Short mmCIF file of C-alpha atoms and ligand atoms in Angstrom, two decimals:
data_model
loop_
_atom_site.label_atom_id
_atom_site.label_comp_id
_atom_site.label_asym_id
_atom_site.label_seq_id
_atom_site.Cartn_x
_atom_site.Cartn_y
_atom_site.Cartn_z
CA UNK A 1 18.84 12.10 -23.96
CA UNK A 2 15.15 11.63 -24.70
CA UNK A 3 13.40 14.37 -26.59
CA UNK A 4 9.69 14.85 -26.27
CA UNK A 5 8.80 12.46 -29.04
CA UNK A 6 10.60 9.27 -28.19
CA UNK A 7 8.50 6.60 -26.60
CA UNK A 8 9.40 4.46 -23.59
CA UNK A 9 10.67 1.45 -25.51
CA UNK A 10 12.73 3.48 -27.95
CA UNK A 11 14.43 5.31 -25.11
CA UNK A 12 15.06 2.02 -23.32
CA UNK A 13 16.84 0.79 -26.44
CA UNK A 14 19.61 3.37 -26.26
CA UNK A 15 19.85 3.71 -22.53
CA UNK A 16 23.34 3.37 -21.10
CA UNK A 17 22.17 1.93 -17.78
CA UNK A 18 18.90 1.04 -16.17
CA UNK A 19 17.15 4.02 -14.63
CA UNK A 20 17.56 4.88 -10.96
CA UNK A 21 14.81 2.99 -9.20
CA UNK A 22 12.74 5.40 -7.14
CA UNK A 23 9.33 3.81 -7.52
CA UNK A 24 9.34 1.57 -4.44
CA UNK A 25 5.73 2.40 -3.59
CA UNK A 26 4.74 0.55 -6.75
CA UNK A 27 6.73 -2.50 -5.76
CA UNK A 28 10.01 -3.57 -4.20
CA UNK A 29 12.65 -6.05 -5.33
CA UNK A 30 12.34 -9.46 -3.75
CA UNK A 31 15.21 -9.78 -1.29
CA UNK A 32 17.85 -12.38 -2.17
CA UNK A 33 17.47 -14.01 1.25
CA UNK A 34 13.74 -14.29 0.60
CA UNK A 35 14.31 -15.99 -2.75
CA UNK A 36 16.69 -18.36 -0.99
CA UNK A 37 14.19 -19.16 1.75
CA UNK A 38 11.55 -19.96 -0.86
CA UNK A 39 13.82 -22.12 -3.01
CA UNK A 40 13.26 -25.61 -1.51
CA UNK A 41 9.49 -25.23 -1.54
CA UNK A 42 9.00 -25.12 -5.32
CA UNK A 43 10.30 -28.43 -6.67
CA UNK A 44 11.89 -30.42 -3.89
CA UNK A 45 9.35 -30.01 -1.11
CA UNK A 46 6.37 -29.41 -3.30
CA UNK A 47 3.68 -31.22 -1.29
CA UNK A 48 0.26 -29.75 -0.68
CA UNK A 49 0.05 -28.57 2.94
CA UNK A 50 -3.51 -29.89 3.07
CA UNK A 51 -2.25 -33.43 2.46
CA UNK A 52 -2.27 -34.75 5.99
CA UNK A 53 -1.82 -38.39 5.04
CA UNK A 54 1.91 -38.27 4.30
CA UNK A 55 5.06 -36.81 5.69
CA UNK A 56 5.88 -34.32 2.87
CA UNK A 57 2.40 -32.83 3.27
CA UNK A 58 2.86 -32.52 7.00
CA UNK A 59 6.23 -30.84 6.47
CA UNK A 60 4.69 -28.32 4.08
CA UNK A 61 1.93 -27.66 6.61
CA UNK A 62 4.55 -27.15 9.30
CA UNK A 63 6.37 -24.62 7.11
CA UNK A 64 3.13 -22.70 6.58
CA UNK A 65 2.37 -22.69 10.30
CA UNK A 66 5.91 -21.58 11.17
CA UNK A 67 5.51 -18.71 8.69
CA UNK A 68 2.13 -17.84 10.19
CA UNK A 69 3.60 -17.84 13.70
CA UNK A 70 6.46 -15.57 12.66
CA UNK A 71 4.15 -13.10 10.95
CA UNK A 72 1.75 -13.11 13.89
CA UNK A 73 4.56 -12.48 16.37
CA UNK A 74 5.96 -9.63 14.25
CA UNK A 75 2.57 -7.92 14.16
CA UNK A 76 1.48 -8.74 17.70
CA UNK A 77 -1.52 -10.90 16.85
CA UNK A 78 -2.49 -14.53 17.38
CA UNK A 79 -1.56 -16.91 14.54
CA UNK A 80 -5.28 -17.62 14.02
CA UNK A 81 -5.73 -13.99 12.98
CA UNK A 82 -3.59 -14.44 9.84
CA UNK A 83 -5.40 -15.27 6.59
CA UNK A 84 -3.17 -15.67 3.55
CA UNK A 85 -4.41 -14.10 0.31
CA UNK A 86 -2.96 -13.37 -3.13
CA UNK A 87 -2.15 -9.79 -2.19
CA UNK A 88 -3.54 -6.64 -0.66
CA UNK A 89 -6.17 -6.24 -3.37
CA UNK A 90 -7.69 -9.57 -2.45
CA UNK A 91 -7.28 -8.89 1.26
CA UNK A 92 -9.20 -5.62 0.89
CA UNK A 93 -11.94 -7.33 -1.09
CA UNK A 94 -12.17 -10.10 1.49
CA UNK A 95 -12.26 -7.67 4.39
CA UNK A 96 -14.81 -5.26 2.97
CA UNK A 97 -17.13 -7.53 1.03
CA UNK A 98 -16.66 -10.30 3.58
CA UNK A 99 -17.74 -8.04 6.43
CA UNK A 100 -20.71 -6.69 4.48
CA UNK A 101 -21.85 -10.16 3.52
CA UNK A 102 -21.46 -11.46 7.07
CA UNK A 103 -23.72 -8.62 8.22
CA UNK A 104 -26.36 -9.66 5.68
CA UNK A 105 -26.06 -13.32 6.65
CA UNK A 106 -26.53 -12.66 10.33
CA UNK A 107 -29.59 -10.54 9.62
CA UNK A 108 -27.97 -7.33 10.84
CA UNK A 109 -29.23 -3.96 9.70
CA UNK A 110 -26.02 -1.96 9.32
CA UNK A 111 -25.69 -0.80 5.74
CA UNK A 112 -23.47 2.29 5.92
CA UNK A 113 -19.79 2.28 4.94
CA UNK A 114 -17.28 5.10 5.45
CA UNK A 115 -13.94 5.70 3.79
CA UNK A 116 -11.71 8.51 2.54
CA UNK A 117 -11.71 9.90 -0.98
CA UNK A 118 -7.94 9.33 -1.06
CA UNK A 119 -8.04 5.57 -0.52
CA UNK A 120 -6.38 3.14 -2.92
CA UNK A 121 -8.56 1.84 -5.73
CA UNK A 122 -8.36 -1.59 -4.12
CA UNK A 123 -10.46 -0.15 -1.28
CA UNK A 124 -12.62 2.32 -3.18
CA UNK A 125 -13.68 -0.15 -5.88
CA UNK A 126 -14.93 -2.93 -3.54
CA UNK A 127 -16.77 -0.30 -1.47
CA UNK A 128 -18.35 1.24 -4.57
CA UNK A 129 -19.32 -2.26 -5.63
CA UNK A 130 -21.09 -2.71 -2.29
CA UNK A 131 -22.76 0.67 -2.78
CA UNK A 132 -24.31 -0.71 -5.98
CA UNK A 133 -25.62 -3.70 -4.02
CA UNK A 134 -27.66 -2.25 -1.20
CA UNK A 135 -25.04 -0.51 0.92
CA UNK A 136 -24.50 3.20 1.28
CA UNK A 137 -21.02 4.69 1.00
CA UNK A 138 -19.65 7.93 2.41
CA UNK A 139 -16.33 9.01 0.87
CA UNK A 140 -14.97 11.68 3.18
CA UNK A 141 -12.91 14.58 1.91
CA UNK A 142 -9.50 15.05 3.49
CA UNK A 143 -7.58 18.17 4.38
CA UNK A 144 -5.03 19.73 2.06
CA UNK A 145 -2.45 17.72 4.01
CA UNK A 146 -4.15 14.43 3.16
CA UNK A 147 -5.06 13.64 6.76
CA UNK A 148 -8.48 12.60 7.93
CA UNK A 149 -10.56 15.21 9.74
CA UNK A 150 -11.58 13.36 12.90
CA UNK A 151 -14.51 15.66 13.65
CA UNK A 152 -15.85 15.18 10.16
CA UNK A 153 -15.39 11.44 10.50
CA UNK A 154 -17.22 11.37 13.81
CA UNK A 155 -20.06 13.40 12.34
CA UNK A 156 -20.37 10.92 9.48
CA UNK A 157 -20.84 7.92 11.77
CA UNK A 158 -24.42 6.69 12.10
CA UNK A 159 -26.22 4.01 14.09
CA UNK A 160 -26.21 1.86 10.94
CA UNK A 161 -22.53 2.37 10.09
CA UNK A 162 -20.97 -1.05 9.61
CA UNK A 163 -17.35 -0.22 8.86
CA UNK A 164 -14.76 2.47 8.43
CA UNK A 165 -11.81 1.86 6.11
CA UNK A 166 -8.75 4.12 6.31
CA UNK A 167 -5.32 3.41 4.85
CA UNK A 168 -2.47 3.20 7.37
CA UNK A 169 0.33 4.68 5.22
CA UNK A 170 -0.48 6.28 1.91
CA UNK A 171 0.93 4.78 -1.29
CA UNK A 172 1.10 8.12 -3.12
CA UNK A 173 1.59 10.86 -0.56
CA UNK A 174 3.04 8.82 2.30
CA UNK A 175 0.89 10.27 5.08
CA UNK A 176 0.14 8.17 8.16
CA UNK A 177 -3.43 8.36 9.40
CA UNK A 178 -4.28 8.51 13.13
CA UNK A 179 -5.63 4.96 13.34
CA UNK A 180 -5.75 4.80 17.11
CA UNK A 181 -7.93 7.90 17.27
CA UNK A 182 -10.13 6.52 14.49
CA UNK A 183 -10.46 3.23 16.37
CA UNK A 184 -11.55 5.14 19.47
CA UNK A 185 -14.44 6.56 17.45
CA UNK A 186 -15.41 3.19 15.97
CA UNK A 187 -15.08 0.77 18.85
CA UNK A 188 -17.77 2.13 21.24
CA UNK A 189 -20.20 2.34 18.33
CA UNK A 190 -19.69 -1.28 17.32
CA UNK A 191 -18.21 -0.20 13.99
CA UNK A 192 -15.46 -2.36 12.49
CA UNK A 193 -12.26 -0.62 11.43
CA UNK A 194 -10.40 -1.86 8.36
CA UNK A 195 -7.05 -0.51 7.30
CA UNK A 196 -5.12 -1.09 4.10
CA UNK A 197 -1.66 -1.63 5.52
CA UNK A 198 0.12 -2.51 2.27
CA UNK A 199 2.54 0.42 2.59
CA UNK A 200 2.77 0.27 6.37
CA UNK A 201 3.49 -3.34 7.33
CA UNK A 202 7.23 -3.82 7.60
CA UNK A 203 7.82 -0.07 7.18
CA UNK A 204 6.44 1.44 10.38
CA UNK A 205 5.74 -0.19 13.74
CA UNK A 206 2.16 -1.37 13.51
CA UNK A 207 0.33 -3.44 16.13
CA UNK A 208 -3.28 -3.74 14.96
CA UNK A 209 -4.46 -5.28 18.22
CA UNK A 210 -3.12 -2.41 20.31
CA UNK A 211 -4.39 0.22 17.88
CA UNK A 212 -7.90 -1.26 17.75
CA UNK A 213 -7.81 -2.21 14.07
CA UNK A 214 -10.19 -5.08 13.34
CA UNK A 215 -9.02 -5.91 9.82
CA UNK A 216 -5.60 -5.15 8.34
CA UNK A 217 -4.51 -5.89 4.76
CA UNK A 218 -0.93 -6.42 3.64
CA UNK A 219 1.08 -7.33 0.54
CA UNK A 220 4.34 -9.25 0.14
CA UNK A 221 5.77 -7.30 -2.77
CA UNK A 222 5.60 -3.96 -0.94
CA UNK A 223 8.01 -5.20 1.71
CA UNK A 224 10.76 -6.88 -0.36
CA UNK A 225 8.84 -10.14 -0.61
CA UNK A 226 7.34 -11.99 -3.56
CA UNK A 227 4.45 -10.81 -5.71
CA UNK A 228 1.22 -12.78 -5.52
CA UNK A 229 1.01 -13.15 -1.75
CA UNK A 230 -0.59 -11.01 0.91
CA UNK A 231 -2.52 -11.33 4.08
CA UNK A 232 -5.55 -10.19 5.97
CA UNK A 233 -5.37 -9.97 9.74
CA UNK A 234 -8.78 -10.59 11.26
CA UNK A 235 -9.50 -9.73 14.88
CA UNK A 236 -10.42 -12.93 16.73
CA UNK A 237 -14.18 -13.28 17.00
CA UNK A 238 -14.95 -11.08 14.00
CA UNK A 239 -16.76 -13.02 11.30
CA UNK A 240 -16.20 -12.30 7.63
CA UNK A 241 -17.82 -14.23 4.80
CA UNK A 242 -15.42 -16.02 2.43
CA UNK A 243 -15.09 -14.58 -1.05
CA UNK A 244 -13.36 -17.67 -2.44
CA UNK A 245 -15.38 -20.76 -1.58
CA UNK A 246 -13.88 -24.20 -1.70
CA UNK A 247 -11.34 -26.38 0.02
CA UNK A 248 -11.91 -25.07 3.51
CA UNK A 249 -8.40 -23.64 3.86
CA UNK A 250 -7.65 -20.73 6.17
CA UNK A 251 -10.44 -21.66 8.62
CA UNK A 252 -12.88 -21.69 5.74
CA UNK A 253 -12.38 -17.97 5.09
CA UNK A 254 -10.24 -18.31 1.96
CA UNK A 255 -10.32 -21.47 -0.13
CA UNK A 256 -7.47 -22.52 -2.39
CA UNK A 257 -4.27 -24.53 -2.11
CA UNK A 258 -1.80 -22.56 -0.02
CA UNK A 259 1.22 -21.28 -2.00
CA UNK A 260 3.89 -22.61 0.36
CA UNK A 261 6.91 -20.90 -1.27
CA UNK A 262 5.18 -17.52 -1.31
CA UNK A 263 4.02 -17.86 2.29
CA UNK A 264 7.53 -18.82 3.42
CA UNK A 265 8.85 -15.84 1.42
CA UNK A 266 6.36 -13.42 2.93
CA UNK A 267 7.34 -14.46 6.45
CA UNK A 268 11.04 -14.12 5.66
CA UNK A 269 10.52 -10.72 4.05
CA UNK A 270 8.58 -9.43 7.03
CA UNK A 271 11.22 -10.72 9.42
CA UNK A 272 13.91 -8.87 7.48
CA UNK A 273 11.82 -5.72 7.04
CA UNK A 274 11.15 -5.50 10.75
CA UNK A 275 14.80 -6.20 11.58
CA UNK A 276 16.14 -3.13 9.74
CA UNK A 277 12.95 -1.07 9.94
CA UNK A 278 14.14 1.69 12.23
CA UNK A 279 17.61 2.04 10.77
CA UNK A 280 16.21 1.92 7.22
CA UNK A 281 13.66 4.62 7.98
CA UNK A 282 16.32 6.85 9.51
CA UNK A 283 18.66 6.47 6.56
CA UNK A 284 15.98 6.86 3.90
CA UNK A 285 14.43 9.79 5.74
CA UNK A 286 17.79 11.54 5.52
CA UNK A 287 18.08 10.84 1.80
CA UNK A 288 14.49 11.90 1.22
CA UNK A 289 15.17 15.23 2.94
CA UNK A 290 18.30 15.69 0.84
CA UNK A 291 16.25 15.12 -2.32
CA UNK A 292 13.65 17.61 -1.13
CA UNK A 293 16.34 20.24 -0.57
CA UNK A 294 17.59 19.76 -4.12
CA UNK A 295 14.09 20.07 -5.54
CA UNK A 296 13.08 22.98 -3.34
CA UNK A 297 16.05 24.95 -4.65
CA UNK A 298 14.46 24.91 -8.12
CA UNK A 299 11.66 27.14 -6.88
CA UNK A 300 7.99 26.51 -7.58
CA UNK A 301 8.12 22.98 -6.16
CA UNK A 302 5.46 22.00 -3.64
CA UNK A 303 5.31 19.03 -1.31
CA UNK A 304 2.09 17.02 -1.36
CA UNK A 305 0.81 15.47 1.83
CA UNK A 306 1.58 16.34 5.42
CA UNK A 307 5.27 16.69 6.21
CA UNK A 308 4.57 14.66 9.36
CA UNK A 309 3.49 12.06 10.21
CA UNK A 310 4.59 10.33 7.03
CA UNK A 311 6.63 7.46 5.63
CA UNK A 312 10.36 8.25 5.70
CA UNK A 313 10.92 6.92 2.20
CA UNK A 314 8.20 8.82 0.35
CA UNK A 315 8.27 12.25 -1.27
CA UNK A 316 5.54 13.60 -3.53
CA UNK A 317 5.95 16.97 -5.21
CA UNK A 318 4.13 19.16 -7.71
CA UNK A 319 6.21 21.34 -9.98
CA UNK A 320 5.11 24.68 -11.39
CA UNK A 321 5.74 25.62 -14.99
CA UNK A 322 6.00 22.15 -16.47
CA UNK A 323 3.52 19.85 -18.10
CA UNK A 324 3.23 16.47 -16.36
CA UNK A 325 3.53 14.09 -19.27
CA UNK A 326 6.45 16.05 -20.77
CA UNK A 327 8.24 15.88 -17.44
CA UNK A 328 7.80 12.11 -17.14
CA UNK A 329 8.97 11.69 -20.74
CA UNK A 330 12.10 13.72 -20.03
CA UNK A 331 12.91 11.67 -16.95
CA UNK A 332 12.00 8.24 -18.23
CA UNK A 333 15.46 7.21 -19.34
CA UNK A 334 17.13 8.22 -16.10
CA UNK A 335 14.59 7.71 -13.36
CA UNK A 336 11.96 5.14 -12.57
CA UNK A 337 9.45 7.38 -10.80
CA UNK A 338 5.76 7.84 -11.21
CA UNK A 339 3.13 10.50 -11.17
CA UNK A 340 0.47 9.23 -8.83
CA UNK A 341 0.03 5.51 -8.32
CA UNK A 342 1.14 2.73 -10.63
CA UNK A 343 -2.46 1.68 -11.06
CA UNK A 344 -3.91 4.90 -12.43
CA UNK A 345 -1.63 5.62 -15.35
CA UNK A 346 -3.00 8.22 -17.73
CA UNK A 347 -5.38 10.05 -15.41
CA UNK A 348 -4.11 12.63 -12.92
CA UNK A 349 -4.12 11.07 -9.46
CA UNK A 350 -7.51 11.01 -7.73
CA UNK A 351 -5.56 11.40 -4.50
CA UNK A 352 -3.88 14.67 -5.49
CA UNK A 353 -7.18 15.93 -6.89
CA UNK A 354 -8.78 15.15 -3.52
CA UNK A 355 -6.11 17.30 -1.83
CA UNK A 356 -7.46 20.18 -3.90
CA UNK A 357 -4.82 20.25 -6.64
CA UNK A 358 -5.92 21.30 -10.12
CA UNK A 359 -5.79 18.68 -12.89
CA UNK A 360 -2.76 20.41 -14.33
CA UNK A 361 -0.88 20.54 -11.05
CA UNK A 362 -1.84 16.98 -10.13
CA UNK A 363 -0.46 15.84 -13.46
CA UNK A 364 2.77 17.81 -12.93
CA UNK A 365 3.59 15.73 -9.87
CA UNK A 366 6.25 13.18 -9.09
CA UNK A 367 6.18 10.43 -6.51
CA UNK A 368 9.56 9.33 -5.24
CA UNK A 369 9.63 6.06 -3.34
CA UNK A 370 13.05 5.32 -1.89
CA UNK A 371 14.03 1.76 -1.07
CA UNK A 372 16.37 -0.40 0.95
CA UNK A 373 19.08 -0.24 -1.72
CA UNK A 374 18.79 3.47 -2.59
CA UNK A 375 22.14 5.24 -2.23
CA UNK A 376 23.13 8.85 -1.60
CA UNK A 377 24.73 8.95 -5.05
CA UNK A 378 21.47 7.87 -6.66
CA UNK A 379 19.56 10.57 -4.80
CA UNK A 380 22.06 13.23 -5.88
CA UNK A 381 21.81 12.03 -9.50
CA UNK A 382 18.01 11.92 -9.30
CA UNK A 383 17.89 15.48 -7.99
CA UNK A 384 20.14 16.62 -10.83
CA UNK A 385 18.07 14.79 -13.44
CA UNK A 386 14.86 16.44 -12.23
CA UNK A 387 16.56 19.83 -12.07
CA UNK A 388 17.83 19.48 -15.64
CA UNK A 389 14.45 18.32 -16.95
CA UNK A 390 12.52 21.06 -15.16
CA UNK A 391 14.93 23.77 -16.27
CA UNK A 392 14.76 22.58 -19.89
CA UNK A 393 10.97 22.36 -19.87
CA UNK A 394 10.52 25.75 -18.24
CA UNK A 395 12.90 27.33 -20.71
CA UNK A 396 11.21 25.63 -23.65
CA UNK A 397 7.78 26.80 -22.46
CA UNK A 398 6.26 23.33 -22.12
CA UNK A 399 7.58 22.17 -25.48
CA UNK A 400 9.35 19.14 -24.13
CA UNK A 401 12.89 19.84 -25.36
C1 PLP B 1 0.10 -2.06 -3.77
C2 PLP B 1 -1.08 -1.70 -2.97
C3 PLP B 1 -2.25 -2.45 -3.03
C4 PLP B 1 -2.37 -3.65 -3.94
O1 PLP B 1 -1.60 -4.71 -3.44
P1 PLP B 1 -1.42 -6.05 -4.30
O2 PLP B 1 -0.74 -6.96 -3.34
O3 PLP B 1 -0.57 -5.67 -5.46
O4 PLP B 1 -2.77 -6.52 -4.69
C5 PLP B 1 -3.30 -2.08 -2.26
N1 PLP B 1 -3.23 -1.02 -1.44
C6 PLP B 1 -2.13 -0.27 -1.34
C7 PLP B 1 -2.09 0.87 -0.40
C8 PLP B 1 -1.02 -0.58 -2.10
O5 PLP B 1 0.07 0.18 -2.01
#
């Protein structure tokens, strides 16, 4: 199909079927059972859960609290720890800026923030914002495998370090960071540990309380729930300053009328994601390995990120002898995959660059994110599509067809 010139919309116009969906780190489909659970809360039971003066309001409040209880139980925290937000981006902003502002308000003197160069933009950008407003930021390099160097992290910690932020499961390269070991470095020094758990919650067992994580961000649409809802788990006793003032909802930490349908949907999605978590990971891990074998056979294909520990449903590869944008153009009609994250289109991934890949090799990379509904037949077809595209591009000497 597509030659090098045709654009995305033109190729969509003559596509026989929709492309194989292998971009589940960008988002996931909202589960039908989740849509069903949300249904009554839009138009029938539409009351504001803050309306305590009538029965519909109390019922909406009860639905929110039942959702909060379910989420808390699934993640091993107290219900009071759950703060609903619009997504992981907001949760990260609330955690990082909220902690920094609380430190200022209480007259504390900690001004130093530590993170990894490979973090999501939704962590890096709020931290860089703080660095422009009186805080000091250390962005640590990672190893070629994408994992934190614990000795380097320890060496970076200072008496005035306020927080460390490290992603639990990586949205591009799938690696799982050693959060418990990181927490062991932070806790005795009085340093708060934040983790962006958007790709981890519902996908791997994660108990923030047991691991020593003080703040954990999550997102509904990364775990087969609705878009526009997320959460921040806050360790009891830790104070963060609100970033949305008004209304007093969520213990005064996050103002705004609670989106009852989305909250109900998030709880249902998490319940379902936890229920088939292990079996899903086993199945998708098998398919992921099958895809890797197909790609490896092409020669000149390199895996990005540690082989373990990592998410079972993620594979990120760089491919020699092809140009990145030509490769994506070739595949566009058949596969929904991405090069790097969904949020950094155009530029080669800052994550792959931080692993030491050249611009060219970072651009010639593909991220495969398998999902709950991915089949063996789809993986076989995806492997064939990549093989055909790579062979054609290598033969054509980068020409694109
Ligand atoms: C998707 C994602 C986000 C952003 O989440 P939203 O809910 O879309 O705001 C943040 N961090 C990571 C790791 C993600 O994968």
